[in-house]
Amino acid sequence: MKQRVMTATLIILFLIPFFYSKLVYGHNLPLILLAIVLAIIALTELIAAKENQSRIHAIVRLTMYVAMLYLAFNEVVMETVYHRDPLSFDVIPLLVIIVGLWMVIDRHFRIDEAGFALFGTFYIGLSFLGLSYFLIKRTELLFYILLITILTDTFAYFVGRAIGKRKLIPEVSPNKTVEGSLGGTFVGSLGGALYLYFATENENWLLLIGLSLGLSVVAQFGDLVASKIKRTVGIKDYGNLFPGHGGVLDRLDSLLFTALTLYYVLQLVPNLI
């Protein structure tokens, strides 16, 4: 626990200059570059996890990186760095074509590896699309989903340790309990709703609580997805970049899902909050 707290403190101290540059001087580039680096590391960790079972060919890996970066950062880079409309090229068909062709060319490239290539690219690419949007355009909502994620995760852990008896999904994450999940959801939802009320001055409490409740559940779902992948490929952590916390995906798994979900909710209902 001591190491986890120390690492978390160092992470916060490391991030302060990036957000200071954004919030005080309006400089977006440092945060964009940080997000790009994290996305590359996250995809690298995911590929390494898969290669614990079978190796992914270099051509497929390169295609995944290019498609992921385009999906995640085309919009934010073009609009904030070059002040132009995002490129209109659709990278998804190209990704499907290249992966499909490689299944024919390489007799050792199996359908499950092709499925992983597509899933991994969309998982990281679309999640960082949502995260980069909030980093640059709606920073107050970035703090919103951060707060929900942290409160949900923290109180799910402590409530589970204190009174947890019934396992949530033991075959995916044996330490999570129903009681912990409910405790984390309650505190995460309440904290998120209160923050959103003061940040946006929105007095529709049904909306604030309902949205925060949904995102708290999604945060736990994101953590379970990451756990399912790790259990499937037989690893404990995605990496060791953060001592006591694991890799980038171990730290961002819940946040990526909440960012992705809220991003698409706002695409459907732009004036929701």
PDB file of C-alpha atoms in Angstrom:
ATOM      1  CA  MET A   1       0.000   0.000   0.000  1.00  0.00           C
ATOM      2  CA  LYS A   2       2.845   2.403   0.872  1.00  0.00           C
ATOM      3  CA  GLN A   3       4.423   1.912  -2.541  1.00  0.00           C
ATOM      4  CA  ARG A   4       1.082   2.451  -4.284  1.00  0.00           C
ATOM      5  CA  VAL A   5       0.539   5.735  -2.440  1.00  0.00           C
ATOM      6  CA  MET A   6       4.068   6.905  -3.207  1.00  0.00           C
ATOM      7  CA  THR A   7       3.713   6.069  -6.903  1.00  0.00           C
ATOM      8  CA  ALA A   8       0.321   7.778  -7.099  1.00  0.00           C
ATOM      9  CA  THR A   9       1.817  10.910  -5.499  1.00  0.00           C
ATOM     10  CA  LEU A  10       4.662  10.952  -8.021  1.00  0.00           C
ATOM     11  CA  ILE A  11       2.201  10.543 -10.897  1.00  0.00           C
ATOM     12  CA  ILE A  12       0.179  13.521  -9.672  1.00  0.00           C
ATOM     13  CA  LEU A  13       3.330  15.655  -9.308  1.00  0.00           C
ATOM     14  CA  PHE A  14       4.413  14.627 -12.819  1.00  0.00           C
ATOM     15  CA  LEU A  15       1.057  15.652 -14.317  1.00  0.00           C
ATOM     16  CA  ILE A  16       0.846  19.070 -12.634  1.00  0.00           C
ATOM     17  CA  PRO A  17       3.057  20.928 -15.181  1.00  0.00           C
ATOM     18  CA  PHE A  18       1.039  19.515 -18.104  1.00  0.00           C
ATOM     19  CA  PHE A  19      -2.275  20.695 -16.697  1.00  0.00           C
ATOM     20  CA  TYR A  20      -0.774  23.983 -15.482  1.00  0.00           C
ATOM     21  CA  SER A  21       0.384  24.684 -19.026  1.00  0.00           C
ATOM     22  CA  LYS A  22      -3.106  23.922 -20.330  1.00  0.00           C
ATOM     23  CA  LEU A  23      -5.221  25.659 -17.695  1.00  0.00           C
ATOM     24  CA  VAL A  24      -3.080  28.750 -17.147  1.00  0.00           C
ATOM     25  CA  TYR A  25      -1.460  29.380 -20.532  1.00  0.00           C
ATOM     26  CA  GLY A  26      -3.844  27.492 -22.833  1.00  0.00           C
ATOM     27  CA  HIS A  27      -1.070  25.320 -24.288  1.00  0.00           C
ATOM     28  CA  ASN A  28      -2.549  22.066 -25.580  1.00  0.00           C
ATOM     29  CA  LEU A  29       0.500  20.489 -27.204  1.00  0.00           C
ATOM     30  CA  PRO A  30       2.153  19.089 -24.027  1.00  0.00           C
ATOM     31  CA  LEU A  31      -1.049  17.252 -23.050  1.00  0.00           C
ATOM     32  CA  ILE A  32      -1.539  15.980 -26.613  1.00  0.00           C
ATOM     33  CA  LEU A  33       2.012  14.631 -26.721  1.00  0.00           C
ATOM     34  CA  LEU A  34       1.553  13.006 -23.303  1.00  0.00           C
ATOM     35  CA  ALA A  35      -1.679  11.358 -24.464  1.00  0.00           C
ATOM     36  CA  ILE A  36       0.035  10.062 -27.624  1.00  0.00           C
ATOM     37  CA  VAL A  37       2.871   8.546 -25.587  1.00  0.00           C
ATOM     38  CA  LEU A  38       0.410   6.903 -23.183  1.00  0.00           C
ATOM     39  CA  ALA A  39      -1.643   5.517 -26.073  1.00  0.00           C
ATOM     40  CA  ILE A  40       1.443   4.002 -27.699  1.00  0.00           C
ATOM     41  CA  ILE A  41       2.507   2.441 -24.392  1.00  0.00           C
ATOM     42  CA  ALA A  42      -1.025   1.134 -23.768  1.00  0.00           C
ATOM     43  CA  LEU A  43      -1.198  -0.560 -27.172  1.00  0.00           C
ATOM     44  CA  THR A  44       2.320  -1.932 -26.695  1.00  0.00           C
ATOM     45  CA  GLU A  45       1.254  -3.447 -23.357  1.00  0.00           C
ATOM     46  CA  LEU A  46      -1.855  -4.963 -24.933  1.00  0.00           C
ATOM     47  CA  ILE A  47       0.146  -6.483 -27.803  1.00  0.00           C
ATOM     48  CA  ALA A  48       2.743  -7.820 -25.349  1.00  0.00           C
ATOM     49  CA  ALA A  49      -0.066  -9.431 -23.354  1.00  0.00           C
ATOM     50  CA  LYS A  50      -1.327 -11.205 -26.467  1.00  0.00           C
ATOM     51  CA  GLU A  51       2.195 -12.248 -27.414  1.00  0.00           C
ATOM     52  CA  ASN A  52       2.363 -14.097 -24.120  1.00  0.00           C
ATOM     53  CA  GLN A  53       0.410 -16.713 -26.101  1.00  0.00           C
ATOM     54  CA  SER A  54       1.322 -16.115 -29.765  1.00  0.00           C
ATOM     55  CA  ARG A  55       3.413 -13.556 -31.627  1.00  0.00           C
ATOM     56  CA  ILE A  56       1.806 -10.861 -33.774  1.00  0.00           C
ATOM     57  CA  HIS A  57       3.615 -10.203 -37.062  1.00  0.00           C
ATOM     58  CA  ALA A  58       5.437  -6.868 -37.405  1.00  0.00           C
ATOM     59  CA  ILE A  59       3.235  -5.779 -40.337  1.00  0.00           C
ATOM     60  CA  VAL A  60       0.075  -6.312 -38.314  1.00  0.00           C
ATOM     61  CA  ARG A  61       1.581  -4.523 -35.296  1.00  0.00           C
ATOM     62  CA  LEU A  62       2.582  -1.538 -37.439  1.00  0.00           C
ATOM     63  CA  THR A  63      -0.904  -1.376 -38.946  1.00  0.00           C
ATOM     64  CA  MET A  64      -2.416  -1.429 -35.451  1.00  0.00           C
ATOM     65  CA  TYR A  65      -0.245   1.472 -34.281  1.00  0.00           C
ATOM     66  CA  VAL A  66      -0.962   3.627 -37.330  1.00  0.00           C
ATOM     67  CA  ALA A  67      -4.717   2.972 -37.230  1.00  0.00           C
ATOM     68  CA  MET A  68      -4.877   3.505 -33.460  1.00  0.00           C
ATOM     69  CA  LEU A  69      -3.076   6.845 -33.594  1.00  0.00           C
ATOM     70  CA  TYR A  70      -5.251   8.034 -36.461  1.00  0.00           C
ATOM     71  CA  LEU A  71      -8.472   7.032 -34.690  1.00  0.00           C
ATOM     72  CA  ALA A  72      -7.408   8.582 -31.391  1.00  0.00           C
ATOM     73  CA  PHE A  73      -5.727  11.815 -32.423  1.00  0.00           C
ATOM     74  CA  ASN A  74      -6.793  12.844 -35.932  1.00  0.00           C
ATOM     75  CA  GLU A  75      -9.525  15.120 -34.601  1.00  0.00           C
ATOM     76  CA  VAL A  76      -7.709  16.745 -31.697  1.00  0.00           C
ATOM     77  CA  VAL A  77      -4.366  17.243 -33.501  1.00  0.00           C
ATOM     78  CA  MET A  78      -5.871  18.726 -36.656  1.00  0.00           C
ATOM     79  CA  GLU A  79      -8.184  21.077 -34.780  1.00  0.00           C
ATOM     80  CA  THR A  80      -5.926  22.250 -31.961  1.00  0.00           C
ATOM     81  CA  VAL A  81      -2.454  22.094 -33.549  1.00  0.00           C
ATOM     82  CA  TYR A  82      -3.126  22.824 -37.239  1.00  0.00           C
ATOM     83  CA  HIS A  83      -6.480  24.618 -36.791  1.00  0.00           C
ATOM     84  CA  ARG A  84      -8.023  22.653 -39.642  1.00  0.00           C
ATOM     85  CA  ASP A  85     -10.877  20.204 -40.000  1.00  0.00           C
ATOM     86  CA  PRO A  86      -9.982  16.569 -39.195  1.00  0.00           C
ATOM     87  CA  LEU A  87      -8.853  14.426 -42.097  1.00  0.00           C
ATOM     88  CA  SER A  88     -11.806  12.631 -43.660  1.00  0.00           C
ATOM     89  CA  PHE A  89      -9.970   9.416 -44.541  1.00  0.00           C
ATOM     90  CA  ASP A  90     -11.640   6.356 -42.966  1.00  0.00           C
ATOM     91  CA  VAL A  91      -8.913   4.111 -41.599  1.00  0.00           C
ATOM     92  CA  ILE A  92     -11.226   1.306 -40.435  1.00  0.00           C
ATOM     93  CA  PRO A  93     -11.778  -0.357 -43.847  1.00  0.00           C
ATOM     94  CA  LEU A  94      -8.021  -0.237 -44.503  1.00  0.00           C
ATOM     95  CA  LEU A  95      -7.360  -1.952 -41.183  1.00  0.00           C
ATOM     96  CA  VAL A  96      -9.888  -4.692 -41.939  1.00  0.00           C
ATOM     97  CA  ILE A  97      -8.443  -5.199 -45.447  1.00  0.00           C
ATOM     98  CA  ILE A  98      -4.838  -5.469 -44.277  1.00  0.00           C
ATOM     99  CA  VAL A  99      -5.679  -7.838 -41.408  1.00  0.00           C
ATOM    100  CA  GLY A 100      -7.844  -9.931 -43.733  1.00  0.00           C
ATOM    101  CA  LEU A 101      -5.151 -10.123 -46.399  1.00  0.00           C
ATOM    102  CA  TRP A 102      -2.573 -11.119 -43.818  1.00  0.00           C
ATOM    103  CA  MET A 103      -4.735 -14.060 -42.746  1.00  0.00           C
ATOM    104  CA  VAL A 104      -4.432 -15.333 -46.317  1.00  0.00           C
ATOM    105  CA  ILE A 105      -0.733 -14.539 -46.765  1.00  0.00           C
ATOM    106  CA  ASP A 106       0.487 -15.915 -43.434  1.00  0.00           C
ATOM    107  CA  ARG A 107      -0.791 -19.431 -42.810  1.00  0.00           C
ATOM    108  CA  HIS A 108       0.150 -19.108 -39.120  1.00  0.00           C
ATOM    109  CA  PHE A 109      -2.013 -15.995 -38.627  1.00  0.00           C
ATOM    110  CA  ARG A 110      -5.203 -17.281 -37.018  1.00  0.00           C
ATOM    111  CA  ILE A 111      -8.689 -15.814 -36.846  1.00  0.00           C
ATOM    112  CA  ASP A 112      -8.349 -15.142 -33.101  1.00  0.00           C
ATOM    113  CA  GLU A 113      -5.211 -13.087 -33.788  1.00  0.00           C
ATOM    114  CA  ALA A 114      -7.068 -11.139 -36.478  1.00  0.00           C
ATOM    115  CA  GLY A 115      -9.875 -10.502 -34.006  1.00  0.00           C
ATOM    116  CA  PHE A 116      -7.360  -9.321 -31.429  1.00  0.00           C
ATOM    117  CA  ALA A 117      -5.760  -6.930 -33.947  1.00  0.00           C
ATOM    118  CA  LEU A 118      -9.121  -5.312 -34.667  1.00  0.00           C
ATOM    119  CA  PHE A 119     -10.292  -5.256 -31.046  1.00  0.00           C
ATOM    120  CA  GLY A 120      -6.978  -3.945 -29.718  1.00  0.00           C
ATOM    121  CA  THR A 121      -6.873  -1.117 -32.249  1.00  0.00           C
ATOM    122  CA  PHE A 122     -10.453  -0.032 -31.577  1.00  0.00           C
ATOM    123  CA  TYR A 123     -10.160  -0.499 -27.805  1.00  0.00           C
ATOM    124  CA  ILE A 124      -7.143   1.776 -27.449  1.00  0.00           C
ATOM    125  CA  GLY A 125      -7.871   4.073 -30.379  1.00  0.00           C
ATOM    126  CA  LEU A 126     -11.483   4.900 -29.564  1.00  0.00           C
ATOM    127  CA  SER A 127     -10.835   5.108 -25.816  1.00  0.00           C
ATOM    128  CA  PHE A 128      -8.037   7.628 -26.315  1.00  0.00           C
ATOM    129  CA  LEU A 129     -10.249   9.498 -28.774  1.00  0.00           C
ATOM    130  CA  GLY A 130     -12.616  10.118 -25.889  1.00  0.00           C
ATOM    131  CA  LEU A 131      -9.824  10.835 -23.425  1.00  0.00           C
ATOM    132  CA  SER A 132      -8.048  13.312 -25.728  1.00  0.00           C
ATOM    133  CA  TYR A 133     -11.338  15.111 -26.356  1.00  0.00           C
ATOM    134  CA  PHE A 134     -11.799  15.771 -22.644  1.00  0.00           C
ATOM    135  CA  LEU A 135      -8.110  16.586 -22.153  1.00  0.00           C
ATOM    136  CA  ILE A 136      -8.249  19.405 -24.692  1.00  0.00           C
ATOM    137  CA  LYS A 137     -11.859  20.542 -25.147  1.00  0.00           C
ATOM    138  CA  ARG A 138     -13.746  19.757 -21.937  1.00  0.00           C
ATOM    139  CA  THR A 139     -11.176  19.649 -19.149  1.00  0.00           C
ATOM    140  CA  GLU A 140     -13.856  20.096 -16.483  1.00  0.00           C
ATOM    141  CA  LEU A 141     -15.419  16.836 -17.668  1.00  0.00           C
ATOM    142  CA  LEU A 142     -12.036  15.117 -17.573  1.00  0.00           C
ATOM    143  CA  PHE A 143     -11.876  15.886 -13.847  1.00  0.00           C
ATOM    144  CA  TYR A 144     -15.467  14.644 -13.603  1.00  0.00           C
ATOM    145  CA  ILE A 145     -14.719  11.194 -15.022  1.00  0.00           C
ATOM    146  CA  LEU A 146     -11.446  11.071 -13.086  1.00  0.00           C
ATOM    147  CA  LEU A 147     -13.314  11.734  -9.857  1.00  0.00           C
ATOM    148  CA  ILE A 148     -15.949   9.092 -10.567  1.00  0.00           C
ATOM    149  CA  THR A 149     -13.304   6.534 -11.512  1.00  0.00           C
ATOM    150  CA  ILE A 150     -11.100   7.175  -8.477  1.00  0.00           C
ATOM    151  CA  LEU A 151     -13.984   7.259  -5.982  1.00  0.00           C
ATOM    152  CA  THR A 152     -15.566   4.126  -7.435  1.00  0.00           C
ATOM    153  CA  ASP A 153     -12.307   2.173  -7.452  1.00  0.00           C
ATOM    154  CA  THR A 154     -11.181   3.355  -4.015  1.00  0.00           C
ATOM    155  CA  PHE A 155     -14.420   2.756  -2.152  1.00  0.00           C
ATOM    156  CA  ALA A 156     -15.092  -0.530  -3.945  1.00  0.00           C
ATOM    157  CA  TYR A 157     -11.747  -1.696  -2.565  1.00  0.00           C
ATOM    158  CA  PHE A 158     -12.250  -0.490   1.012  1.00  0.00           C
ATOM    159  CA  VAL A 159     -15.917  -1.494   1.291  1.00  0.00           C
ATOM    160  CA  GLY A 160     -15.065  -4.870  -0.197  1.00  0.00           C
ATOM    161  CA  ARG A 161     -12.252  -5.345   2.299  1.00  0.00           C
ATOM    162  CA  ALA A 162     -14.496  -4.304   5.204  1.00  0.00           C
ATOM    163  CA  ILE A 163     -17.787  -6.098   4.546  1.00  0.00           C
ATOM    164  CA  GLY A 164     -17.445  -7.900   1.219  1.00  0.00           C
ATOM    165  CA  LYS A 165     -18.717 -11.476   1.267  1.00  0.00           C
ATOM    166  CA  ARG A 166     -20.296 -12.295  -2.095  1.00  0.00           C
ATOM    167  CA  LYS A 167     -17.926 -12.504  -5.066  1.00  0.00           C
ATOM    168  CA  LEU A 168     -18.907 -10.340  -8.024  1.00  0.00           C
ATOM    169  CA  ILE A 169     -17.428 -12.291 -10.968  1.00  0.00           C
ATOM    170  CA  PRO A 170     -14.773 -14.551  -9.409  1.00  0.00           C
ATOM    171  CA  GLU A 171     -13.707 -16.151 -12.698  1.00  0.00           C
ATOM    172  CA  VAL A 172     -12.713 -12.695 -14.003  1.00  0.00           C
ATOM    173  CA  SER A 173     -11.602 -10.837 -10.861  1.00  0.00           C
ATOM    174  CA  PRO A 174     -11.602 -13.023  -7.733  1.00  0.00           C
ATOM    175  CA  ASN A 175     -11.083 -10.152  -5.275  1.00  0.00           C
ATOM    176  CA  LYS A 176     -14.077  -8.026  -6.284  1.00  0.00           C
ATOM    177  CA  THR A 177     -17.252  -8.354  -4.246  1.00  0.00           C
ATOM    178  CA  VAL A 178     -20.874  -7.353  -4.740  1.00  0.00           C
ATOM    179  CA  GLU A 179     -20.771  -5.257  -1.563  1.00  0.00           C
ATOM    180  CA  GLY A 180     -17.628  -3.481  -2.706  1.00  0.00           C
ATOM    181  CA  SER A 181     -19.134  -2.803  -6.121  1.00  0.00           C
ATOM    182  CA  LEU A 182     -22.276  -1.320  -4.581  1.00  0.00           C
ATOM    183  CA  GLY A 183     -20.251   0.808  -2.152  1.00  0.00           C
ATOM    184  CA  GLY A 184     -18.023   2.110  -4.915  1.00  0.00           C
ATOM    185  CA  THR A 185     -21.006   2.824  -7.149  1.00  0.00           C
ATOM    186  CA  PHE A 186     -22.802   4.758  -4.399  1.00  0.00           C
ATOM    187  CA  VAL A 187     -19.851   6.970  -3.481  1.00  0.00           C
ATOM    188  CA  GLY A 188     -18.696   7.407  -7.097  1.00  0.00           C
ATOM    189  CA  SER A 189     -22.182   8.398  -8.232  1.00  0.00           C
ATOM    190  CA  LEU A 190     -22.725  10.824  -5.361  1.00  0.00           C
ATOM    191  CA  GLY A 191     -19.303  12.428  -5.716  1.00  0.00           C
ATOM    192  CA  GLY A 192     -19.653  12.735  -9.474  1.00  0.00           C
ATOM    193  CA  ALA A 193     -23.111  14.293  -9.243  1.00  0.00           C
ATOM    194  CA  LEU A 194     -21.971  16.851  -6.668  1.00  0.00           C
ATOM    195  CA  TYR A 195     -18.918  17.793  -8.737  1.00  0.00           C
ATOM    196  CA  LEU A 196     -20.978  18.166 -11.914  1.00  0.00           C
ATOM    197  CA  TYR A 197     -23.493  20.341 -10.088  1.00  0.00           C
ATOM    198  CA  PHE A 198     -20.816  22.855  -9.050  1.00  0.00           C
ATOM    199  CA  ALA A 199     -18.811  22.583 -12.301  1.00  0.00           C
ATOM    200  CA  THR A 200     -21.734  23.099 -14.686  1.00  0.00           C
ATOM    201  CA  GLU A 201     -24.398  24.689 -12.442  1.00  0.00           C
ATOM    202  CA  ASN A 202     -26.824  22.112 -13.802  1.00  0.00           C
ATOM    203  CA  GLU A 203     -29.671  21.636 -11.311  1.00  0.00           C
ATOM    204  CA  ASN A 204     -31.226  18.587 -12.956  1.00  0.00           C
ATOM    205  CA  TRP A 205     -30.374  16.137 -10.184  1.00  0.00           C
ATOM    206  CA  LEU A 206     -32.017  13.232 -11.962  1.00  0.00           C
ATOM    207  CA  LEU A 207     -29.622  13.767 -14.868  1.00  0.00           C
ATOM    208  CA  LEU A 208     -26.587  14.361 -12.659  1.00  0.00           C
ATOM    209  CA  ILE A 209     -27.134  11.263 -10.532  1.00  0.00           C
ATOM    210  CA  GLY A 210     -28.265   9.069 -13.416  1.00  0.00           C
ATOM    211  CA  LEU A 211     -25.260   9.968 -15.587  1.00  0.00           C
ATOM    212  CA  SER A 212     -22.825   9.586 -12.693  1.00  0.00           C
ATOM    213  CA  LEU A 213     -24.368   6.245 -11.727  1.00  0.00           C
ATOM    214  CA  GLY A 214     -24.018   4.949 -15.269  1.00  0.00           C
ATOM    215  CA  LEU A 215     -20.400   6.076 -15.542  1.00  0.00           C
ATOM    216  CA  SER A 216     -19.553   4.516 -12.181  1.00  0.00           C
ATOM    217  CA  VAL A 217     -20.880   1.177 -13.432  1.00  0.00           C
ATOM    218  CA  VAL A 218     -19.002   1.619 -16.714  1.00  0.00           C
ATOM    219  CA  ALA A 219     -15.768   2.298 -14.797  1.00  0.00           C
ATOM    220  CA  GLN A 220     -16.089  -1.067 -13.068  1.00  0.00           C
ATOM    221  CA  PHE A 221     -16.943  -2.736 -16.360  1.00  0.00           C
ATOM    222  CA  GLY A 222     -13.764  -1.289 -17.889  1.00  0.00           C
ATOM    223  CA  ASP A 223     -11.708  -2.741 -15.056  1.00  0.00           C
ATOM    224  CA  LEU A 224     -13.349  -6.132 -15.529  1.00  0.00           C
ATOM    225  CA  VAL A 225     -12.647  -6.098 -19.283  1.00  0.00           C
ATOM    226  CA  ALA A 226      -8.963  -5.453 -18.617  1.00  0.00           C
ATOM    227  CA  SER A 227      -8.943  -8.200 -15.962  1.00  0.00           C
ATOM    228  CA  LYS A 228     -10.605 -10.634 -18.357  1.00  0.00           C
ATOM    229  CA  ILE A 229      -7.904 -10.018 -20.960  1.00  0.00           C
ATOM    230  CA  LYS A 230      -5.127 -10.511 -18.404  1.00  0.00           C
ATOM    231  CA  ARG A 231      -6.671 -13.703 -17.096  1.00  0.00           C
ATOM    232  CA  THR A 232      -7.148 -15.023 -20.647  1.00  0.00           C
ATOM    233  CA  VAL A 233      -3.501 -14.516 -21.613  1.00  0.00           C
ATOM    234  CA  GLY A 234      -2.151 -15.531 -18.198  1.00  0.00           C
ATOM    235  CA  ILE A 235      -0.521 -12.356 -16.864  1.00  0.00           C
ATOM    236  CA  LYS A 236      -0.884 -10.444 -13.592  1.00  0.00           C
ATOM    237  CA  ASP A 237      -0.180  -6.905 -14.817  1.00  0.00           C
ATOM    238  CA  TYR A 238       0.146  -5.283 -18.227  1.00  0.00           C
ATOM    239  CA  GLY A 239       3.466  -3.717 -17.266  1.00  0.00           C
ATOM    240  CA  ASN A 240       5.615  -2.362 -14.450  1.00  0.00           C
ATOM    241  CA  LEU A 241       5.924   1.298 -15.420  1.00  0.00           C
ATOM    242  CA  PHE A 242       4.221   2.352 -12.179  1.00  0.00           C
ATOM    243  CA  PRO A 243       5.560   0.353  -9.192  1.00  0.00           C
ATOM    244  CA  GLY A 244       2.690  -1.027  -7.158  1.00  0.00           C
ATOM    245  CA  HIS A 245       0.186  -0.120  -9.874  1.00  0.00           C
ATOM    246  CA  GLY A 246       1.348  -2.028 -12.951  1.00  0.00           C
ATOM    247  CA  GLY A 247       1.367  -0.543 -16.432  1.00  0.00           C
ATOM    248  CA  VAL A 248      -0.532   2.196 -18.237  1.00  0.00           C
ATOM    249  CA  LEU A 249      -3.482  -0.079 -18.956  1.00  0.00           C
ATOM    250  CA  ASP A 250      -3.614  -1.218 -15.340  1.00  0.00           C
ATOM    251  CA  ARG A 251      -4.030   2.417 -14.283  1.00  0.00           C
ATOM    252  CA  LEU A 252      -6.229   3.677 -17.103  1.00  0.00           C
ATOM    253  CA  ASP A 253      -8.508   0.705 -17.788  1.00  0.00           C
ATOM    254  CA  SER A 254     -11.504   2.161 -15.939  1.00  0.00           C
ATOM    255  CA  LEU A 255     -10.881   5.744 -17.075  1.00  0.00           C
ATOM    256  CA  LEU A 256     -10.648   4.739 -20.733  1.00  0.00           C
ATOM    257  CA  PHE A 257     -14.096   3.170 -20.620  1.00  0.00           C
ATOM    258  CA  THR A 258     -15.691   6.119 -18.828  1.00  0.00           C
ATOM    259  CA  ALA A 259     -14.063   8.576 -21.264  1.00  0.00           C
ATOM    260  CA  LEU A 260     -15.214   6.536 -24.245  1.00  0.00           C
ATOM    261  CA  THR A 261     -18.762   6.226 -22.903  1.00  0.00           C
ATOM    262  CA  LEU A 262     -19.209   9.889 -21.996  1.00  0.00           C
ATOM    263  CA  TYR A 263     -17.683  10.960 -25.317  1.00  0.00           C
ATOM    264  CA  TYR A 264     -20.251   9.009 -27.308  1.00  0.00           C
ATOM    265  CA  VAL A 265     -23.092  10.071 -25.033  1.00  0.00           C
ATOM    266  CA  LEU A 266     -22.172  13.681 -25.824  1.00  0.00           C
ATOM    267  CA  GLN A 267     -21.983  12.858 -29.536  1.00  0.00           C
ATOM    268  CA  LEU A 268     -25.575  11.645 -29.329  1.00  0.00           C
ATOM    269  CA  VAL A 269     -26.784  14.447 -27.032  1.00  0.00           C
ATOM    270  CA  PRO A 270     -24.341  17.376 -27.467  1.00  0.00           C
ATOM    271  CA  ASN A 271     -26.081  19.735 -25.033  1.00  0.00           C
ATOM    272  CA  LEU A 272     -26.599  17.182 -22.280  1.00  0.00           C
ATOM    273  CA  ILE A 273     -24.099  18.835 -19.915  1.00  0.00           C
TER     274      ILE A 273
END
